[in-house]
mmCIF file of C-alpha atoms in Angstrom:
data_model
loop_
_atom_site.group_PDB
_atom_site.id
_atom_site.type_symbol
_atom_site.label_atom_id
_atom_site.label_comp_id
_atom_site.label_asym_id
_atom_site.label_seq_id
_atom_site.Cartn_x
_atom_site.Cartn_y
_atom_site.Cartn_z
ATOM 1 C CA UNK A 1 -4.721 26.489 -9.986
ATOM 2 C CA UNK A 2 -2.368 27.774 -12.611
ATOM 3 C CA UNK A 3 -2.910 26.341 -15.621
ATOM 4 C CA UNK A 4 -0.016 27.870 -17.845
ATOM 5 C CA UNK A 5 3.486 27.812 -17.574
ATOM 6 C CA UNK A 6 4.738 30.822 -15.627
ATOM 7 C CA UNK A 7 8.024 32.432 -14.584
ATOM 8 C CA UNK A 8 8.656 31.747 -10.860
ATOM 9 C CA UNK A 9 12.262 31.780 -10.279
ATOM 10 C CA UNK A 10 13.265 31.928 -7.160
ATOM 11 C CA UNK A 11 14.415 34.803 -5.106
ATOM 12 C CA UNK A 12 12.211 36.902 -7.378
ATOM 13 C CA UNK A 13 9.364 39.392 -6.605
ATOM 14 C CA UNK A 14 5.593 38.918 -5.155
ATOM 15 C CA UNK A 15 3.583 40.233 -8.862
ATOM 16 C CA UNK A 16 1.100 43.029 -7.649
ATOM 17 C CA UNK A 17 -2.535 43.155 -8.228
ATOM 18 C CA UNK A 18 -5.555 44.844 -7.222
ATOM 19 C CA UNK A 19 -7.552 44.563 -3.830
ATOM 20 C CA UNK A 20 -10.247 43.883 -6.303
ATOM 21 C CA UNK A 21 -8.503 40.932 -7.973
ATOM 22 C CA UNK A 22 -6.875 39.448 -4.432
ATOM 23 C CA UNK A 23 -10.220 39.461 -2.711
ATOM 24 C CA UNK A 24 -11.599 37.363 -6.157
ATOM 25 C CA UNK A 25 -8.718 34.773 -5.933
ATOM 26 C CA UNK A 26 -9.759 34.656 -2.091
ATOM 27 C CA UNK A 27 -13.301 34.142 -2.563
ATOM 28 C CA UNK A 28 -12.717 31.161 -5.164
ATOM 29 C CA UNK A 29 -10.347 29.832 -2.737
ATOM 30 C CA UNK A 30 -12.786 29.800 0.192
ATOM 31 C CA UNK A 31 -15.503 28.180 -2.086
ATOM 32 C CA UNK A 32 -12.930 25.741 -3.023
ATOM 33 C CA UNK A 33 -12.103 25.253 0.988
ATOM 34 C CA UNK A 34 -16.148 24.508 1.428
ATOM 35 C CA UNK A 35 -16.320 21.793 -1.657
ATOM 36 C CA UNK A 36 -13.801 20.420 -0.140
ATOM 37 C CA UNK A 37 -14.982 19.626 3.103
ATOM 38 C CA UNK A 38 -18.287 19.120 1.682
ATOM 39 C CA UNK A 39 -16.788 16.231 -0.715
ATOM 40 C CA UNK A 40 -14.791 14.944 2.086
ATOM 41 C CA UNK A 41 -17.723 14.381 4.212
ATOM 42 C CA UNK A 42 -19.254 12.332 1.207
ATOM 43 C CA UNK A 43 -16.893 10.040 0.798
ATOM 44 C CA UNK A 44 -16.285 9.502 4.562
ATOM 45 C CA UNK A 45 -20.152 8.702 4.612
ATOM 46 C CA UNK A 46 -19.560 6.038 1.792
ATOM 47 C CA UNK A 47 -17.679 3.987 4.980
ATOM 48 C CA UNK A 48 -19.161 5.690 7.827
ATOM 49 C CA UNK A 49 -16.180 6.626 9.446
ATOM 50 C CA UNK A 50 -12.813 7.292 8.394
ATOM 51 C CA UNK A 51 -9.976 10.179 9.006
ATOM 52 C CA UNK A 52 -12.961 12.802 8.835
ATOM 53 C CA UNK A 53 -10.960 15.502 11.383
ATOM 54 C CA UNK A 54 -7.778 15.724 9.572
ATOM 55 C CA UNK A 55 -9.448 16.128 5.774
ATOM 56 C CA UNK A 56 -11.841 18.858 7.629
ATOM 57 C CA UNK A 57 -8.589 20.812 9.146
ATOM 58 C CA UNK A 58 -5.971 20.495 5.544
ATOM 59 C CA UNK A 59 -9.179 21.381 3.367
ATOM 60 C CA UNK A 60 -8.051 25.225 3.774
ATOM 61 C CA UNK A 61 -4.293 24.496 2.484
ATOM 62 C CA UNK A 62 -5.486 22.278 0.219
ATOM 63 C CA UNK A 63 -7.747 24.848 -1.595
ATOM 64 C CA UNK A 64 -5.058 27.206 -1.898
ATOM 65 C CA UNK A 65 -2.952 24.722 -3.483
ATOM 66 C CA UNK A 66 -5.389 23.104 -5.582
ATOM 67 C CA UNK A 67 -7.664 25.801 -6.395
ATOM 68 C CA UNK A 68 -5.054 29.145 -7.019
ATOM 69 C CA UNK A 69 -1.154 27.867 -6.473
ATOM 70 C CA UNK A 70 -0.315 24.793 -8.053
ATOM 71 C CA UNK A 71 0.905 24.772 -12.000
ATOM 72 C CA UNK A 72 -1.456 21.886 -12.833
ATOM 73 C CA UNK A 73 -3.009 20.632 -16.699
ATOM 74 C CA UNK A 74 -6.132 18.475 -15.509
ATOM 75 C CA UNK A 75 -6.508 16.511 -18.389
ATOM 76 C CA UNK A 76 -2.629 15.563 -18.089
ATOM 77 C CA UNK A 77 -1.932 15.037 -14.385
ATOM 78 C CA UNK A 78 1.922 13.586 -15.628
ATOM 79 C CA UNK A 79 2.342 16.856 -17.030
ATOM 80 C CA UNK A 80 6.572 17.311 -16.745
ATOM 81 C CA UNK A 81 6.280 20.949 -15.743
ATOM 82 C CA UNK A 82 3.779 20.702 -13.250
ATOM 83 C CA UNK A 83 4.280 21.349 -9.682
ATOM 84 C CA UNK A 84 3.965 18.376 -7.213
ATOM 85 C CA UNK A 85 2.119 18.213 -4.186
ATOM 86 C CA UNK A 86 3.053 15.486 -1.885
ATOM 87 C CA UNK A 87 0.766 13.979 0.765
ATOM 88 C CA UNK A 88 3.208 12.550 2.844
ATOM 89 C CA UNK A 89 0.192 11.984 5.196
ATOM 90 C CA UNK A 90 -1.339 9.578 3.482
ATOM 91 C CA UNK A 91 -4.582 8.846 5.742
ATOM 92 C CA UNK A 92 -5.329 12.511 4.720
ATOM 93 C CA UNK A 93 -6.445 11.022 1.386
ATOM 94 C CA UNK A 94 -10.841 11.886 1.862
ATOM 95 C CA UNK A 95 -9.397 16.012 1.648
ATOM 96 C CA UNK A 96 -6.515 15.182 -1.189
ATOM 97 C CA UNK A 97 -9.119 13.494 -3.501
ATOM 98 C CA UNK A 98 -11.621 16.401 -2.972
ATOM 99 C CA UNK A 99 -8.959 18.638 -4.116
ATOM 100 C CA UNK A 100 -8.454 16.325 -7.130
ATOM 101 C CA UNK A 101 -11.793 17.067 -7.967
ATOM 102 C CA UNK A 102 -11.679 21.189 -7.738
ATOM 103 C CA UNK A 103 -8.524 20.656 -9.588
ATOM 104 C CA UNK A 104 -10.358 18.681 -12.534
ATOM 105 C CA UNK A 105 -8.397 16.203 -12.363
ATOM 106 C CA UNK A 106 -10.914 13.869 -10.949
ATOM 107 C CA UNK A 107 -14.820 13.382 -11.855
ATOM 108 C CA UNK A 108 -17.068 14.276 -8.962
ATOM 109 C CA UNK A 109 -18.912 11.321 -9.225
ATOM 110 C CA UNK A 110 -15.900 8.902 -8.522
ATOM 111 C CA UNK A 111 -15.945 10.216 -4.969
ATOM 112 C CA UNK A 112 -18.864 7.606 -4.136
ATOM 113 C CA UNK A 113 -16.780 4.919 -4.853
ATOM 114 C CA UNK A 114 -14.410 5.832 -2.016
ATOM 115 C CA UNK A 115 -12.500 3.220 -0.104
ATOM 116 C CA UNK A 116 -14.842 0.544 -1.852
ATOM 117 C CA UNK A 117 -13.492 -2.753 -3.976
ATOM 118 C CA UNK A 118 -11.549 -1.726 -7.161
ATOM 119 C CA UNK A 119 -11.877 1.724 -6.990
ATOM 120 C CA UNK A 120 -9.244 4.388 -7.326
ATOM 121 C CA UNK A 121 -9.843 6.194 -4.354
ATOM 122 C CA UNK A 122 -8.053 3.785 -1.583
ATOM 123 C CA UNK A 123 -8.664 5.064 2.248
ATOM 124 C CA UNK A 124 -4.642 5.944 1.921
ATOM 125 C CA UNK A 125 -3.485 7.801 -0.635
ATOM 126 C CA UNK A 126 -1.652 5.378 -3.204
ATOM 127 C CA UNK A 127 0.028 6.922 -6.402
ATOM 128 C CA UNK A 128 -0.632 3.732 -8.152
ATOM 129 C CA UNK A 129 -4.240 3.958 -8.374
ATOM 130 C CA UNK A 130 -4.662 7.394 -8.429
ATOM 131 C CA UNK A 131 -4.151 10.277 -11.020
ATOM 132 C CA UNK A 132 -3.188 13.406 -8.963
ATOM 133 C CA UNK A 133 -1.724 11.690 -6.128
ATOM 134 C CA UNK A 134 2.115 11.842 -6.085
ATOM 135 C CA UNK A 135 3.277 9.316 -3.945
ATOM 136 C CA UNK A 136 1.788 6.470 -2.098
ATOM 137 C CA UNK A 137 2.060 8.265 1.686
ATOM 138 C CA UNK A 138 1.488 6.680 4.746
ATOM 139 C CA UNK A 139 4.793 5.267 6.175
ATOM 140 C CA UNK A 140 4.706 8.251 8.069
ATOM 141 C CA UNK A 141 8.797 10.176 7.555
ATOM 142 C CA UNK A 142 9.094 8.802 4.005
ATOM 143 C CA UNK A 143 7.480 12.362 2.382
ATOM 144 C CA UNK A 144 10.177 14.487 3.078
ATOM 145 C CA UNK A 145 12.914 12.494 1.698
ATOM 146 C CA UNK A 146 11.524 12.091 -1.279
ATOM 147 C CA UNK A 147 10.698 15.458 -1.739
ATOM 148 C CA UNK A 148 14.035 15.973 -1.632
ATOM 149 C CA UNK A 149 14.798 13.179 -4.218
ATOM 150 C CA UNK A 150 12.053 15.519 -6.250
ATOM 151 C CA UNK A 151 13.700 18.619 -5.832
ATOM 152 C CA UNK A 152 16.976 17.211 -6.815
ATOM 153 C CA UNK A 153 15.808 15.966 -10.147
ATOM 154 C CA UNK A 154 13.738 18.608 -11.151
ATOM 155 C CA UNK A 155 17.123 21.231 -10.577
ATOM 156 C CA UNK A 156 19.028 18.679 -12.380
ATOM 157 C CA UNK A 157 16.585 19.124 -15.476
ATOM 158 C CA UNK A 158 16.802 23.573 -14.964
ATOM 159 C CA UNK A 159 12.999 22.255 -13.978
ATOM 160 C CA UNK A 160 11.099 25.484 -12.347
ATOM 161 C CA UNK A 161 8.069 23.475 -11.006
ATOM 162 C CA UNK A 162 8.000 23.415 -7.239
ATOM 163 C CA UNK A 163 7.651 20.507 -4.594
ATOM 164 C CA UNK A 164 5.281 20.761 -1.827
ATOM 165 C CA UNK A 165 5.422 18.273 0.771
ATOM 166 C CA UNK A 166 2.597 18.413 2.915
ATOM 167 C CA UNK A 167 3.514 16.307 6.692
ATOM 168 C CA UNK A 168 1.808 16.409 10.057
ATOM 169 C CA UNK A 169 3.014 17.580 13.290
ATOM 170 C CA UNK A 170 3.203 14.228 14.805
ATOM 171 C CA UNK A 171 5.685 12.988 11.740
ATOM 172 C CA UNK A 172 8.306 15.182 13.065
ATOM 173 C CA UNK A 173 8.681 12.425 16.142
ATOM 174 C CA UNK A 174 10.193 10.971 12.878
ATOM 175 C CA UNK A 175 14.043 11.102 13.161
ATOM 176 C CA UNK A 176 13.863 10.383 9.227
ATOM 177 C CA UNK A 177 12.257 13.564 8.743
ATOM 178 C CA UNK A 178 14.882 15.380 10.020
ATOM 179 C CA UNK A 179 17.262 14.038 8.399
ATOM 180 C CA UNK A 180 15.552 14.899 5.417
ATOM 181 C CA UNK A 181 15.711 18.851 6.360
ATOM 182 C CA UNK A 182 19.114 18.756 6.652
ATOM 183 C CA UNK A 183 19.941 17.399 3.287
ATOM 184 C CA UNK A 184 17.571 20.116 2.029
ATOM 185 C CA UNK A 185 19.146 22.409 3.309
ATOM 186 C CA UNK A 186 22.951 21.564 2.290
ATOM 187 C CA UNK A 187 21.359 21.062 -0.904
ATOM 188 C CA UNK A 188 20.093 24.466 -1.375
ATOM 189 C CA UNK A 189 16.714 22.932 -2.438
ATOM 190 C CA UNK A 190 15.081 26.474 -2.915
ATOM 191 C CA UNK A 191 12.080 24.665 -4.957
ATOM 192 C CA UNK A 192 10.908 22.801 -1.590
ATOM 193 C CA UNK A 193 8.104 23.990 0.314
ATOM 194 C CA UNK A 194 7.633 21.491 3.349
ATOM 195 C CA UNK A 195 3.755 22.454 4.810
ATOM 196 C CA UNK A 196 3.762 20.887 8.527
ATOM 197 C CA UNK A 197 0.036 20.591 9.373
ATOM 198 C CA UNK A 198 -0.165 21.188 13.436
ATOM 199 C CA UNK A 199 -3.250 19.819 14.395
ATOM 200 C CA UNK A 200 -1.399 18.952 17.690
ATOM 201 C CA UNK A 201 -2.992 15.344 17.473
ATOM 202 C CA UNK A 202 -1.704 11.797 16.601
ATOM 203 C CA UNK A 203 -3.172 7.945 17.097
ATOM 204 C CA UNK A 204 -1.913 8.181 20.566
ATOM 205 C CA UNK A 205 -3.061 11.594 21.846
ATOM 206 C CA UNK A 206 -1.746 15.380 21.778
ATOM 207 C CA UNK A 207 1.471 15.711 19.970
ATOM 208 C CA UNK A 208 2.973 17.853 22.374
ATOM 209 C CA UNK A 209 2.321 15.569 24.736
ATOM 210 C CA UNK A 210 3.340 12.567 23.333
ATOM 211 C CA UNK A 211 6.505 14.353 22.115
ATOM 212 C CA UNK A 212 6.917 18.187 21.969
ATOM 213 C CA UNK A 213 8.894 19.636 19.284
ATOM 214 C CA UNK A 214 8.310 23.031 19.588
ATOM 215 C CA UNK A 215 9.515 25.612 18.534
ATOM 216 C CA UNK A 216 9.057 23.897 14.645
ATOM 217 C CA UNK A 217 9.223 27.043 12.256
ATOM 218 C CA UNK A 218 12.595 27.739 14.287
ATOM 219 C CA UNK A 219 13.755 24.184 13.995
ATOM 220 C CA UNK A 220 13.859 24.268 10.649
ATOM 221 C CA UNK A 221 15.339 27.692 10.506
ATOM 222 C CA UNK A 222 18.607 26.136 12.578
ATOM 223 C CA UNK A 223 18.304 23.464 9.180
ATOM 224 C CA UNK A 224 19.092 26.556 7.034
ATOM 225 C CA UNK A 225 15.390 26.697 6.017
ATOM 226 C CA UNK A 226 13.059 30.214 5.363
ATOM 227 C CA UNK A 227 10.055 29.213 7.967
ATOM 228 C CA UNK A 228 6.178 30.639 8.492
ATOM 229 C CA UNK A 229 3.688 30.295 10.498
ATOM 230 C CA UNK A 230 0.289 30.954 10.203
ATOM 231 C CA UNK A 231 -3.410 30.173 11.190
ATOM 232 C CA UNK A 232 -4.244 26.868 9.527
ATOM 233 C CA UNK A 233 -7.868 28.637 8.768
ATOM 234 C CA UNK A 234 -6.522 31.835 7.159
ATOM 235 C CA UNK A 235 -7.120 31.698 3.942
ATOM 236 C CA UNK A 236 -5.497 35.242 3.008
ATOM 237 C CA UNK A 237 -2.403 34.616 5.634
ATOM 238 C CA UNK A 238 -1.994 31.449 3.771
ATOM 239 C CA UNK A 239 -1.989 32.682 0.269
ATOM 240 C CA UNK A 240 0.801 35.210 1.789
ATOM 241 C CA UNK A 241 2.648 33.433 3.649
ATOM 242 C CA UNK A 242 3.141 30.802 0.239
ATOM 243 C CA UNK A 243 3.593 33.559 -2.416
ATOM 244 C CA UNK A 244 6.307 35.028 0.620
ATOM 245 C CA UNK A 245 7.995 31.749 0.358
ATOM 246 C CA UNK A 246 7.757 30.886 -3.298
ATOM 247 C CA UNK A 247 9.455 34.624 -3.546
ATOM 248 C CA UNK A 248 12.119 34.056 -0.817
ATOM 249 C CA UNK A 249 15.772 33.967 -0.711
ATOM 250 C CA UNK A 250 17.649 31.598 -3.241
ATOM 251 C CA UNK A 251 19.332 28.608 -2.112
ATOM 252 C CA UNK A 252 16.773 27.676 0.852
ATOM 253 C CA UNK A 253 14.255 25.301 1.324
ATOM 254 C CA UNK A 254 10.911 26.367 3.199
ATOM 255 C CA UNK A 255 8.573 25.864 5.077
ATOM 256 C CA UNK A 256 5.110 26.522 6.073
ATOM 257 C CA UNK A 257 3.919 25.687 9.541
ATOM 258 C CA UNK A 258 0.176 26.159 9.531
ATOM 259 C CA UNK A 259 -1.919 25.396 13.126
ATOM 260 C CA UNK A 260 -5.718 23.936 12.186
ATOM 261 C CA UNK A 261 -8.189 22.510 14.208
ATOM 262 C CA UNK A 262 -9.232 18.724 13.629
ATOM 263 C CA UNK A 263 -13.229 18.496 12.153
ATOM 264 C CA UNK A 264 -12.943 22.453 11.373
ATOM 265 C CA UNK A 265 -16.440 23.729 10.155
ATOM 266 C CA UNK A 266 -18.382 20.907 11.501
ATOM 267 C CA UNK A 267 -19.142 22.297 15.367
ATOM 268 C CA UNK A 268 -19.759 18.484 16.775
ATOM 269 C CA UNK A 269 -17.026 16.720 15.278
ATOM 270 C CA UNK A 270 -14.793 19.544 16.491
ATOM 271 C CA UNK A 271 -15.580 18.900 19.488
ATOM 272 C CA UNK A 272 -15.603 14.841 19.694
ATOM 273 C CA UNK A 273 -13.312 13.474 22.032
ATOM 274 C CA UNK A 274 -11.762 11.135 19.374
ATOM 275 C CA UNK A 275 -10.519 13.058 16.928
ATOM 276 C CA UNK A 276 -8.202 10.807 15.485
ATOM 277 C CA UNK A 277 -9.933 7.984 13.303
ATOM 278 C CA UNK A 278 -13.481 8.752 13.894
ATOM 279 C CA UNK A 279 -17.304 7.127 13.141
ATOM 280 C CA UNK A 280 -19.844 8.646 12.624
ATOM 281 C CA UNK A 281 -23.698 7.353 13.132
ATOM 282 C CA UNK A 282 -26.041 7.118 10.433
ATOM 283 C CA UNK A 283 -28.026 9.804 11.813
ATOM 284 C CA UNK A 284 -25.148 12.630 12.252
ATOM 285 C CA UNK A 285 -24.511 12.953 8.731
ATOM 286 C CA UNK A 286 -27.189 15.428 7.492
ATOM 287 C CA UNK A 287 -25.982 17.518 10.873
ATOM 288 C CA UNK A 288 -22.519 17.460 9.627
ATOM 289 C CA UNK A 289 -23.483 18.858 5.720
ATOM 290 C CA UNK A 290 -25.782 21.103 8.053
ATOM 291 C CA UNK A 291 -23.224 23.142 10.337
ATOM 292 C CA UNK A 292 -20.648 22.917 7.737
ATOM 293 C CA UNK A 293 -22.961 24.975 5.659
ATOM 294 C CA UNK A 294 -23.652 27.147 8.480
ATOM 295 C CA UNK A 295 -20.240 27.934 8.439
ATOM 296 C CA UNK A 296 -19.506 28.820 5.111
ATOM 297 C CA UNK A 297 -22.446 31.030 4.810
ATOM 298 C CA UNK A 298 -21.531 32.922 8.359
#
């Protein structure tokens, strides 16, 4: 997390550093990843069930955001210069709010109120009730367009801060959302980063099989957008591939495309056939904190 203001125009140059220093930033990021998904699980166990798989499979993205990228002040989350990350996913909300928390923005302990009357952590992601959270996602094809609205404004005020908009592979069935990259890309929004999360999974089964839209990096390409794609679970091809397109050519939006695996670090629910909304027994918890912990430490 960047906690200062810093000079990122666009079209500029990656800053160099040290093996040394890149394999520290990577190290905090992948203990970031692992709170993450640790503090996701937590909550999730607060209901017993909930939208475990997707908060498991973002928690990588989500740590380089929260935890190295994003120009953030904790203790002033309506900070003008900061950059904002959208959740246009809204269920995703068990991973955003552990991010919150590596971010300082949230206390730790407020996680075990998750999803439960009057707290702040609803199971969707509501900007109303939460400092942090953007926008209240959900309406799944909304997040883009707004982003855009974002982008717009912030130009408007010589604003440097970027706009990440992070959507799923099934909201591209979204005709909105298309719509939306086109605008960004008459507009020359070059402070847009769109992050499509292909998990190839949606309420009613595979994504490419309910409706393929592959090839999506080149998609938006034809939308005059600079696109990426990398492994979901790569946290240096990640950091990259986002400095890459923070750095990239002036006067186009971009986008990441990054391809994860629902329940990632947690071998059983990785494996579970549904991986879309799922419950968990009372008995499968301490397994879960188990492999995922076998993970990190492999």
């Amino acid at each position: 997390m960047k906690t200062e203001d810093s000079t990122r125009a666009t079209g500029g140059k990656i800053p160099s550093e040290t093996t040394a220093t890149r394999q520290k930033r990577l190290e905090c990021i992948r203990e970031a990843a692992f709170n993450i998904r640790s503090n996701a699980l937590i909550q999730a166990e607060v209901q017993g069930q909930g939208y475990i798989g997707q908060a498991l499979d973002i928690a990588d993205v989500l740590a380089v955001l929260y935890a190295d990228q994003l120009a953030l002040r904790p203790d002033d989350p309506e900070w003008e210069g900061r950059d904002r990350c959208l959740l246009s996913i809204g269920h995703y909300a068990l991973a955003l709010y552990a991010a919150l928390v590596e971010a300082k923005v949230l206390p730790a302990e407020e996680l075990d109120t998750y999803a439960s009357d009057d707290s702040r952590l609803p199971m969707s992601a509501m900007a109303s009730y939460t400092p942090g959270v953007e926008i209240s996602g959900g309406s799944l094809g909304h997040g883009l367009t707004i982003a855009n609205g974002i982008a717009m404004g912030l130009k408007r005020k010589d604003n440097p801060a970027f706009v990440y908009n992070i959507l799923s592979d099934g909201e591209l069935n979204e005709g909105s959302t298309w719509e939306a990259a086109a605008v960004a890309g008459h507009h020359e929004l070059d402070n847009l980063i769109a992050i499509v999360d292909f998990n190839d999974q949606q309420a009613d089964g595979k994504s490419s099989g309910v409706l393929g839209m592959e090839p999506v990096d080149q998609k938006f390409e034809t939308f005059g957008w600079i696109a990426r794609r990398v492994d979901g679970h790569d946290l240096a091809a990640l950091l990259t591939a986002l400095e890459e397109l923070q750095a990239g050519e002036a006067g186009k939006p971009r986008c990441l495309v990054v391809d994860t695996k629902l329940g990632k670090g947690v071998e059983f629910l990785e494996t579970r056939e549904k991986l879309h909304f799922m419950r968990v027994a009372p008995d499968e918890w301490a397994k879960a904190h188990q492999q995922l912990k076998e993970s990190y430490e492999a």
